[in-house]
């Protein structure tokens, strides 16, 4: 049945082993790989690349959509294949190498990477390595469970390696909508005017002569590792649902809300799932990754349509969804991440963006990426694309981590990913701070009262009181703005005094 | 000749004194006033409001386009009229009141304010006070030298007060293009696809019955206070021109460049004017404020078209331009600031954005607003709208201020307006750092080598070396990240030791 998967007969000659495909890669090349939040990643060739590098060392610049599954980033890091990596990652081993300064990580807004490629500010891509459900007779690539940056990688690359994954359902054909913005400065408007707009092709159009190799795999996508809702994520969801109900009562939204986006991870997934219980209906998603909650909302009869760039599911949900994909397919579309995250479309649709903060400060600035201001976790991802352009920019976080030793609400975030201008609402299990149209001093009052954990509230208020007595639009005591982080860094506990800092 | 200015006869009855118009304003009202970078501001009624408040105290929320001329913000501040002020200001007296916490200042991306009004997250506006060159027979308002937020203020306000300014040329009629985005989430694409697109009406369409009062004035716009280029701004311009030439040589741009935006002020104005001497031609501006440099470029035969939201000129340039306005008019358009600054249009056109930084850090984060991290200067203005969505986001600053006592390049900015993700190029008189596609450690090397003043370079390198030895994607020593600002705050000199900080 390989003819169903490789429909252009002349391409059958291109089938090679993963090792042979990996052998095409040369030291110093720029490689663009499929993969977005573990979905639709190339699985065989990168592992063969890591294997090869053990005996034949080489280094590359690796671009992906977003995070990969199957420990690929770990294996490539351990084999010292990665000189440069962009625009996002979530792997512990890679993260450690980034933080040691061994791998140069370029942390980018997810909508922007292919703009840089298209304008020759980055690249060119030597090889695109793209997982596909099938190749059409005209050479067009039918992606699998994600698009990410795959379309522009394949279109702009000198050569393409395709991984045909037999475990990916052929039912995926028709799910994708590949629209590529035209060249600037004479670009046309992006014709996506609703979550369900189809503006492009259901495949990636490339010259079949660019296909240098085809590898056959049957490895499934890595399943998501999302944890179930707990009392705190449920409280966050409840606060947010109460807020949405209030906005409806005020006439600002109706019960269908505006199109929703939710970031990756447990908290955002729980919040979305929580909407199953509210009075809302005919909801729409205009998001990046479609998680379990998307299908929970479909099954609850609450969701009309979901647009994303990938589908990343738990094992149980995956079986449910792909066991009866026709049930969902006409209410789904996957787009290039440039389009799922495009400022133009997000602003046009008035998306309600829900993203996770690592920490927030009393003025509503958000750190999404850097532990103690220095050490990278994953990357900014699409949070900036959404937060800046959303109708409502919402950030969620639990107020405490590490058993209360760390407060997620601090005097000053030690790294800024989202400035107060881009943060409308902050929600923790303690409550919701509506920061719209407030000055910094007013924002501080709300964040301290509604978001901070009670065990840290007095200390935050004390900081704010002493800072504001010194004046300023955004009052701070620069000499102790990071004292909480220093205590955390040096004692593991924001409440315990830090050892006297040596360098001061 | 008042019939030329007020073309709907029934409105003649609405002409009142400034004091009478000011008498309509009640305590607690939300007022939207015209005015953007000193141009086209309401001049008579706000001054009458300040006068009235001396004997009849009242407070308002004041929204404008951007900054006002004629010391209006000073007079309103001194009369304690301003409870809340948004989205931008540049007045020293108001700034001091903001920093004392007396006036609540909401510092917003300039494209966003009217989105909040339109979605009832802010407002409603009780009175819009709009300067006009004329009122049409159908009640349509023909703005003067700026549009700013005037169109949406007038359309969304309960009532409108019009200041007919006889000093504003009737030749301005036809200059404006008022396009208002349709309601979300079913908004259409904004039809501006080039700098010279005309998509809307040459006047603000309102129901004439909403006009509550008309005041006749003849006060000219405040002239701009831009200083001439000096050796340092010339060096910045030269570095940038060299960079553009290099981009052309690499085939990334042609000699017409992409549409240009330049922020308000002396440095950006000098940089634009510097393009008169380069090999570039048929340049286009897609900017906020059209300054003297716009007309210098027209007169040098370098500029094809300029789109902005206001025209703010020096006295000499104003005489030249308005003395022969027909010479320029068909190459100019003024738009609502929502459109001049719209993410959708900026990204579509691939604008090259040139904005001024207050300080930058070694990783390329930019502080545009807060002196020593706490005290507001003016506001973020449109810099975020442009920097985030630009094809190239360029920030310019002199490397030293206050005779060398302050370095504009610091270990960590004490307030972040633009994160490293949104900053491609930094230019000082010392050189240009091209930060595209670089990791933070690589960015630091470039910023220190090319942008920092030689007298601070060793200290920055020493900070970076010690920080990076501790690890991290973005190495910092949190205990001394702000030590430069503390020395500046306490001794006025970043090079002199700070007094031992009392609070630590």
PDB file of C-alpha atoms in Angstrom, chain A residues 84 86 98-101 104-109 111-112 115-116 119-122 184-185 187-190 193 251-252 258-259 284 338 342-344 347-350 365 370 372-376 380 384-385 388-392 412 414-422 436-442 466 470-476 478-483 485-486 489 500-504, chain B residues 84 86 98-101 104-109 111-112 115-116 119-122 184-185 187-190 193 251-252 258-259 284 338 342-344 347-350 365 370 372-376 380 384-385 388-392 412 414-422 436-442 466 470-476 478-483 485-486 489 500-504:
ATOM      1  CA  UNK A  84      22.567  26.531  16.961  1.00  0.00           C
ATOM      2  CA  UNK A  86      15.762  27.905  17.092  1.00  0.00           C
ATOM      3  CA  UNK A  98      21.909  26.117  26.293  1.00  0.00           C
ATOM      4  CA  UNK A  99      22.406  27.358  29.830  1.00  0.00           C
ATOM      5  CA  UNK A 100      26.046  26.273  29.787  1.00  0.00           C
ATOM      6  CA  UNK A 101      26.480  28.363  26.635  1.00  0.00           C
ATOM      7  CA  UNK A 104      23.401  28.932  20.849  1.00  0.00           C
ATOM      8  CA  UNK A 105      19.635  29.131  21.265  1.00  0.00           C
ATOM      9  CA  UNK A 106      17.713  31.810  19.400  1.00  0.00           C
ATOM     10  CA  UNK A 107      14.427  32.267  21.174  1.00  0.00           C
ATOM     11  CA  UNK A 108      11.921  33.750  18.726  1.00  0.00           C
ATOM     12  CA  UNK A 109       8.302  34.705  18.390  1.00  0.00           C
ATOM     13  CA  UNK A 111       5.318  33.642  13.843  1.00  0.00           C
ATOM     14  CA  UNK A 112       8.582  35.263  12.795  1.00  0.00           C
ATOM     15  CA  UNK A 115       9.698  35.747   7.722  1.00  0.00           C
ATOM     16  CA  UNK A 116      13.436  35.885   8.415  1.00  0.00           C
ATOM     17  CA  UNK A 119      13.776  37.713   3.426  1.00  0.00           C
ATOM     18  CA  UNK A 120      17.193  36.015   3.459  1.00  0.00           C
ATOM     19  CA  UNK A 121      18.006  37.387   6.885  1.00  0.00           C
ATOM     20  CA  UNK A 122      18.424  33.748   7.905  1.00  0.00           C
ATOM     21  CA  UNK A 184       6.874  42.212   1.179  1.00  0.00           C
ATOM     22  CA  UNK A 185       6.586  45.178   0.708  1.00  0.00           C
ATOM     23  CA  UNK A 187       2.156  41.697   0.328  1.00  0.00           C
ATOM     24  CA  UNK A 188      -1.584  41.196   0.108  1.00  0.00           C
ATOM     25  CA  UNK A 189      -3.826  40.983   3.124  1.00  0.00           C
ATOM     26  CA  UNK A 190      -3.802  37.513   4.657  1.00  0.00           C
ATOM     27  CA  UNK A 193     -10.998  36.300   8.398  1.00  0.00           C
ATOM     28  CA  UNK A 251     -22.314  43.311  27.135  1.00  0.00           C
ATOM     29  CA  UNK A 252     -18.669  43.204  26.069  1.00  0.00           C
ATOM     30  CA  UNK A 258     -14.236  35.630  21.001  1.00  0.00           C
ATOM     31  CA  UNK A 259     -11.956  33.009  19.436  1.00  0.00           C
ATOM     32  CA  UNK A 284     -14.088  28.694  18.571  1.00  0.00           C
ATOM     33  CA  UNK A 338       3.144  31.852  10.775  1.00  0.00           C
ATOM     34  CA  UNK A 342       0.058  35.952  12.832  1.00  0.00           C
ATOM     35  CA  UNK A 343      -0.396  39.380  14.452  1.00  0.00           C
ATOM     36  CA  UNK A 344      -2.652  40.393  11.580  1.00  0.00           C
ATOM     37  CA  UNK A 347      -5.765  41.238  16.076  1.00  0.00           C
ATOM     38  CA  UNK A 348      -8.438  40.907  13.386  1.00  0.00           C
ATOM     39  CA  UNK A 349     -10.262  38.075  15.130  1.00  0.00           C
ATOM     40  CA  UNK A 350      -9.968  39.634  18.573  1.00  0.00           C
ATOM     41  CA  UNK A 365       5.126  42.322  33.692  1.00  0.00           C
ATOM     42  CA  UNK A 370      14.037  32.566  32.476  1.00  0.00           C
ATOM     43  CA  UNK A 372      16.026  33.456  38.222  1.00  0.00           C
ATOM     44  CA  UNK A 373      16.393  35.781  35.256  1.00  0.00           C
ATOM     45  CA  UNK A 374      19.258  33.833  33.716  1.00  0.00           C
ATOM     46  CA  UNK A 375      18.409  30.201  32.976  1.00  0.00           C
ATOM     47  CA  UNK A 376      16.210  29.379  29.998  1.00  0.00           C
ATOM     48  CA  UNK A 380       8.804  32.558  24.512  1.00  0.00           C
ATOM     49  CA  UNK A 384       4.175  37.139  22.460  1.00  0.00           C
ATOM     50  CA  UNK A 385       2.355  36.794  19.163  1.00  0.00           C
ATOM     51  CA  UNK A 388       0.481  41.620  22.060  1.00  0.00           C
ATOM     52  CA  UNK A 389      -2.352  41.299  19.602  1.00  0.00           C
ATOM     53  CA  UNK A 390      -5.120  39.718  21.645  1.00  0.00           C
ATOM     54  CA  UNK A 391      -8.440  41.332  22.435  1.00  0.00           C
ATOM     55  CA  UNK A 392      -7.789  40.136  25.972  1.00  0.00           C
ATOM     56  CA  UNK A 412      10.117  42.757  39.809  1.00  0.00           C
ATOM     57  CA  UNK A 414      13.995  39.022  36.744  1.00  0.00           C
ATOM     58  CA  UNK A 415      13.410  38.721  33.006  1.00  0.00           C
ATOM     59  CA  UNK A 416      10.708  40.392  30.958  1.00  0.00           C
ATOM     60  CA  UNK A 417       8.997  38.600  28.096  1.00  0.00           C
ATOM     61  CA  UNK A 418       5.717  40.495  28.171  1.00  0.00           C
ATOM     62  CA  UNK A 419       5.561  44.075  29.355  1.00  0.00           C
ATOM     63  CA  UNK A 420       2.691  45.481  31.345  1.00  0.00           C
ATOM     64  CA  UNK A 421       1.338  46.952  28.082  1.00  0.00           C
ATOM     65  CA  UNK A 422       0.575  43.443  26.872  1.00  0.00           C
ATOM     66  CA  UNK A 436      -7.114  46.951  32.020  1.00  0.00           C
ATOM     67  CA  UNK A 437      -6.775  50.739  31.819  1.00  0.00           C
ATOM     68  CA  UNK A 438      -4.921  50.971  35.123  1.00  0.00           C
ATOM     69  CA  UNK A 439      -1.715  52.818  35.961  1.00  0.00           C
ATOM     70  CA  UNK A 440       1.139  50.811  37.497  1.00  0.00           C
ATOM     71  CA  UNK A 441       0.388  51.814  41.094  1.00  0.00           C
ATOM     72  CA  UNK A 442      -3.204  50.684  40.627  1.00  0.00           C
ATOM     73  CA  UNK A 466       8.481  51.576  50.565  1.00  0.00           C
ATOM     74  CA  UNK A 470      10.290  57.165  46.832  1.00  0.00           C
ATOM     75  CA  UNK A 471       8.147  58.162  43.864  1.00  0.00           C
ATOM     76  CA  UNK A 472       8.038  57.151  40.259  1.00  0.00           C
ATOM     77  CA  UNK A 473       5.451  56.016  37.755  1.00  0.00           C
ATOM     78  CA  UNK A 474       6.546  52.420  38.381  1.00  0.00           C
ATOM     79  CA  UNK A 475       7.964  52.507  41.904  1.00  0.00           C
ATOM     80  CA  UNK A 476      10.847  50.176  42.637  1.00  0.00           C
ATOM     81  CA  UNK A 478      16.427  48.795  42.636  1.00  0.00           C
ATOM     82  CA  UNK A 479      18.716  47.710  45.456  1.00  0.00           C
ATOM     83  CA  UNK A 480      16.312  44.991  46.509  1.00  0.00           C
ATOM     84  CA  UNK A 481      14.159  44.432  43.420  1.00  0.00           C
ATOM     85  CA  UNK A 482      15.802  41.045  42.897  1.00  0.00           C
ATOM     86  CA  UNK A 483      16.363  40.175  46.547  1.00  0.00           C
ATOM     87  CA  UNK A 485      15.354  35.874  43.428  1.00  0.00           C
ATOM     88  CA  UNK A 486      18.719  36.030  45.171  1.00  0.00           C
ATOM     89  CA  UNK A 489      18.975  31.248  44.055  1.00  0.00           C
ATOM     90  CA  UNK A 500      25.485  38.055  51.552  1.00  0.00           C
ATOM     91  CA  UNK A 501      26.077  38.508  47.837  1.00  0.00           C
ATOM     92  CA  UNK A 502      29.791  38.268  47.245  1.00  0.00           C
ATOM     93  CA  UNK A 503      30.074  40.484  44.222  1.00  0.00           C
ATOM     94  CA  UNK A 504      28.479  43.658  45.582  1.00  0.00           C
TER      95      UNK A 504
ATOM     96  CA  UNK B  84      -6.172  60.059  34.612  1.00  0.00           C
ATOM     97  CA  UNK B  86      -3.546  58.281  28.442  1.00  0.00           C
ATOM     98  CA  UNK B  98       2.740  61.265  37.232  1.00  0.00           C
ATOM     99  CA  UNK B  99       5.944  60.367  39.034  1.00  0.00           C
ATOM    100  CA  UNK B 100       4.547  61.675  42.325  1.00  0.00           C
ATOM    101  CA  UNK B 101       1.589  59.346  41.800  1.00  0.00           C
ATOM    102  CA  UNK B 104      -2.695  58.076  36.969  1.00  0.00           C
ATOM    103  CA  UNK B 105      -0.958  57.682  33.627  1.00  0.00           C
ATOM    104  CA  UNK B 106      -1.858  54.728  31.428  1.00  0.00           C
ATOM    105  CA  UNK B 107       1.010  54.245  29.015  1.00  0.00           C
ATOM    106  CA  UNK B 108      -0.317  52.400  25.960  1.00  0.00           C
ATOM    107  CA  UNK B 109       0.719  51.191  22.545  1.00  0.00           C
ATOM    108  CA  UNK B 111      -2.530  51.656  18.080  1.00  0.00           C
ATOM    109  CA  UNK B 112      -4.561  50.163  20.896  1.00  0.00           C
ATOM    110  CA  UNK B 115      -9.653  49.287  20.217  1.00  0.00           C
ATOM    111  CA  UNK B 116     -10.336  49.438  23.963  1.00  0.00           C
ATOM    112  CA  UNK B 119     -14.991  47.197  22.687  1.00  0.00           C
ATOM    113  CA  UNK B 120     -16.283  49.101  25.734  1.00  0.00           C
ATOM    114  CA  UNK B 121     -13.310  48.105  27.824  1.00  0.00           C
ATOM    115  CA  UNK B 122     -12.704  51.828  28.238  1.00  0.00           C
ATOM    116  CA  UNK B 184     -14.356  42.104  15.886  1.00  0.00           C
ATOM    117  CA  UNK B 185     -14.511  39.102  15.716  1.00  0.00           C
ATOM    118  CA  UNK B 187     -13.504  42.254  11.138  1.00  0.00           C
ATOM    119  CA  UNK B 188     -12.438  42.502   7.520  1.00  0.00           C
ATOM    120  CA  UNK B 189      -8.831  42.842   6.454  1.00  0.00           C
ATOM    121  CA  UNK B 190      -7.622  46.427   6.712  1.00  0.00           C
ATOM    122  CA  UNK B 193      -1.659  47.531   1.196  1.00  0.00           C
ATOM    123  CA  UNK B 251      20.259  41.515  -2.181  1.00  0.00           C
ATOM    124  CA  UNK B 252      17.969  41.754   0.835  1.00  0.00           C
ATOM    125  CA  UNK B 258      11.205  49.121   2.509  1.00  0.00           C
ATOM    126  CA  UNK B 259       8.783  51.714   3.865  1.00  0.00           C
ATOM    127  CA  UNK B 284       8.473  55.789   1.184  1.00  0.00           C
ATOM    128  CA  UNK B 338      -4.732  53.042  14.824  1.00  0.00           C
ATOM    129  CA  UNK B 342      -1.465  48.967  13.026  1.00  0.00           C
ATOM    130  CA  UNK B 343       0.425  45.662  13.468  1.00  0.00           C
ATOM    131  CA  UNK B 344      -1.392  44.260  10.447  1.00  0.00           C
ATOM    132  CA  UNK B 347       3.963  43.632   9.196  1.00  0.00           C
ATOM    133  CA  UNK B 348       2.375  43.537   5.727  1.00  0.00           C
ATOM    134  CA  UNK B 349       4.466  46.411   4.391  1.00  0.00           C
ATOM    135  CA  UNK B 350       7.672  45.173   6.000  1.00  0.00           C
ATOM    136  CA  UNK B 365      16.609  44.766  25.592  1.00  0.00           C
ATOM    137  CA  UNK B 370      11.702  54.916  32.615  1.00  0.00           C
ATOM    138  CA  UNK B 372      16.410  54.663  36.556  1.00  0.00           C
ATOM    139  CA  UNK B 373      13.654  52.101  36.081  1.00  0.00           C
ATOM    140  CA  UNK B 374      11.082  54.084  38.021  1.00  0.00           C
ATOM    141  CA  UNK B 375      10.476  57.570  36.649  1.00  0.00           C
ATOM    142  CA  UNK B 376       8.421  58.004  33.489  1.00  0.00           C
ATOM    143  CA  UNK B 380       6.125  53.900  24.956  1.00  0.00           C
ATOM    144  CA  UNK B 384       6.127  48.887  20.331  1.00  0.00           C
ATOM    145  CA  UNK B 385       3.683  48.812  17.459  1.00  0.00           C
ATOM    146  CA  UNK B 388       7.358  44.146  17.142  1.00  0.00           C
ATOM    147  CA  UNK B 389       6.028  44.088  13.609  1.00  0.00           C
ATOM    148  CA  UNK B 390       8.827  45.666  11.609  1.00  0.00           C
ATOM    149  CA  UNK B 391      10.844  43.924   8.918  1.00  0.00           C
ATOM    150  CA  UNK B 392      13.833  45.466  10.664  1.00  0.00           C
ATOM    151  CA  UNK B 412      20.562  45.197  32.418  1.00  0.00           C
ATOM    152  CA  UNK B 414      16.091  48.871  34.640  1.00  0.00           C
ATOM    153  CA  UNK B 415      12.796  48.807  32.762  1.00  0.00           C
ATOM    154  CA  UNK B 416      11.942  46.797  29.669  1.00  0.00           C
ATOM    155  CA  UNK B 417       9.757  48.224  26.918  1.00  0.00           C
ATOM    156  CA  UNK B 418      11.121  46.144  24.054  1.00  0.00           C
ATOM    157  CA  UNK B 419      12.497  42.687  24.648  1.00  0.00           C
ATOM    158  CA  UNK B 420      15.466  41.278  22.784  1.00  0.00           C
ATOM    159  CA  UNK B 421      13.002  39.451  20.516  1.00  0.00           C
ATOM    160  CA  UNK B 422      11.917  42.779  19.070  1.00  0.00           C
ATOM    161  CA  UNK B 436      19.655  39.268  14.021  1.00  0.00           C
ATOM    162  CA  UNK B 437      19.595  35.509  14.579  1.00  0.00           C
ATOM    163  CA  UNK B 438      22.023  35.685  17.493  1.00  0.00           C
ATOM    164  CA  UNK B 439      21.791  34.123  20.947  1.00  0.00           C
ATOM    165  CA  UNK B 440      22.077  36.436  23.959  1.00  0.00           C
ATOM    166  CA  UNK B 441      25.760  35.698  24.596  1.00  0.00           C
ATOM    167  CA  UNK B 442      26.527  36.571  20.984  1.00  0.00           C
ATOM    168  CA  UNK B 466      31.724  37.278  35.424  1.00  0.00           C
ATOM    169  CA  UNK B 470      27.927  31.503  36.323  1.00  0.00           C
ATOM    170  CA  UNK B 471      25.998  30.108  33.380  1.00  0.00           C
ATOM    171  CA  UNK B 472      22.608  30.801  31.926  1.00  0.00           C
ATOM    172  CA  UNK B 473      21.108  31.539  28.544  1.00  0.00           C
ATOM    173  CA  UNK B 474      21.089  35.239  29.464  1.00  0.00           C
ATOM    174  CA  UNK B 475      23.881  35.555  32.025  1.00  0.00           C
ATOM    175  CA  UNK B 476      23.397  38.125  34.766  1.00  0.00           C
ATOM    176  CA  UNK B 478      21.331  39.826  39.824  1.00  0.00           C
ATOM    177  CA  UNK B 479      23.092  41.292  42.859  1.00  0.00           C
ATOM    178  CA  UNK B 480      24.746  43.951  40.761  1.00  0.00           C
ATOM    179  CA  UNK B 481      22.599  44.096  37.605  1.00  0.00           C
ATOM    180  CA  UNK B 482      21.320  47.527  38.648  1.00  0.00           C
ATOM    181  CA  UNK B 483      24.474  48.741  40.372  1.00  0.00           C
ATOM    182  CA  UNK B 485      21.655  52.679  37.959  1.00  0.00           C
ATOM    183  CA  UNK B 486      22.097  52.884  41.707  1.00  0.00           C
ATOM    184  CA  UNK B 489      20.693  57.567  41.135  1.00  0.00           C
ATOM    185  CA  UNK B 500      25.773  52.041  50.410  1.00  0.00           C
ATOM    186  CA  UNK B 501      22.150  51.348  49.702  1.00  0.00           C
ATOM    187  CA  UNK B 502      20.244  51.766  52.923  1.00  0.00           C
ATOM    188  CA  UNK B 503      17.483  49.301  52.316  1.00  0.00           C
ATOM    189  CA  UNK B 504      19.546  46.193  51.580  1.00  0.00           C
TER     190      UNK B 504
END
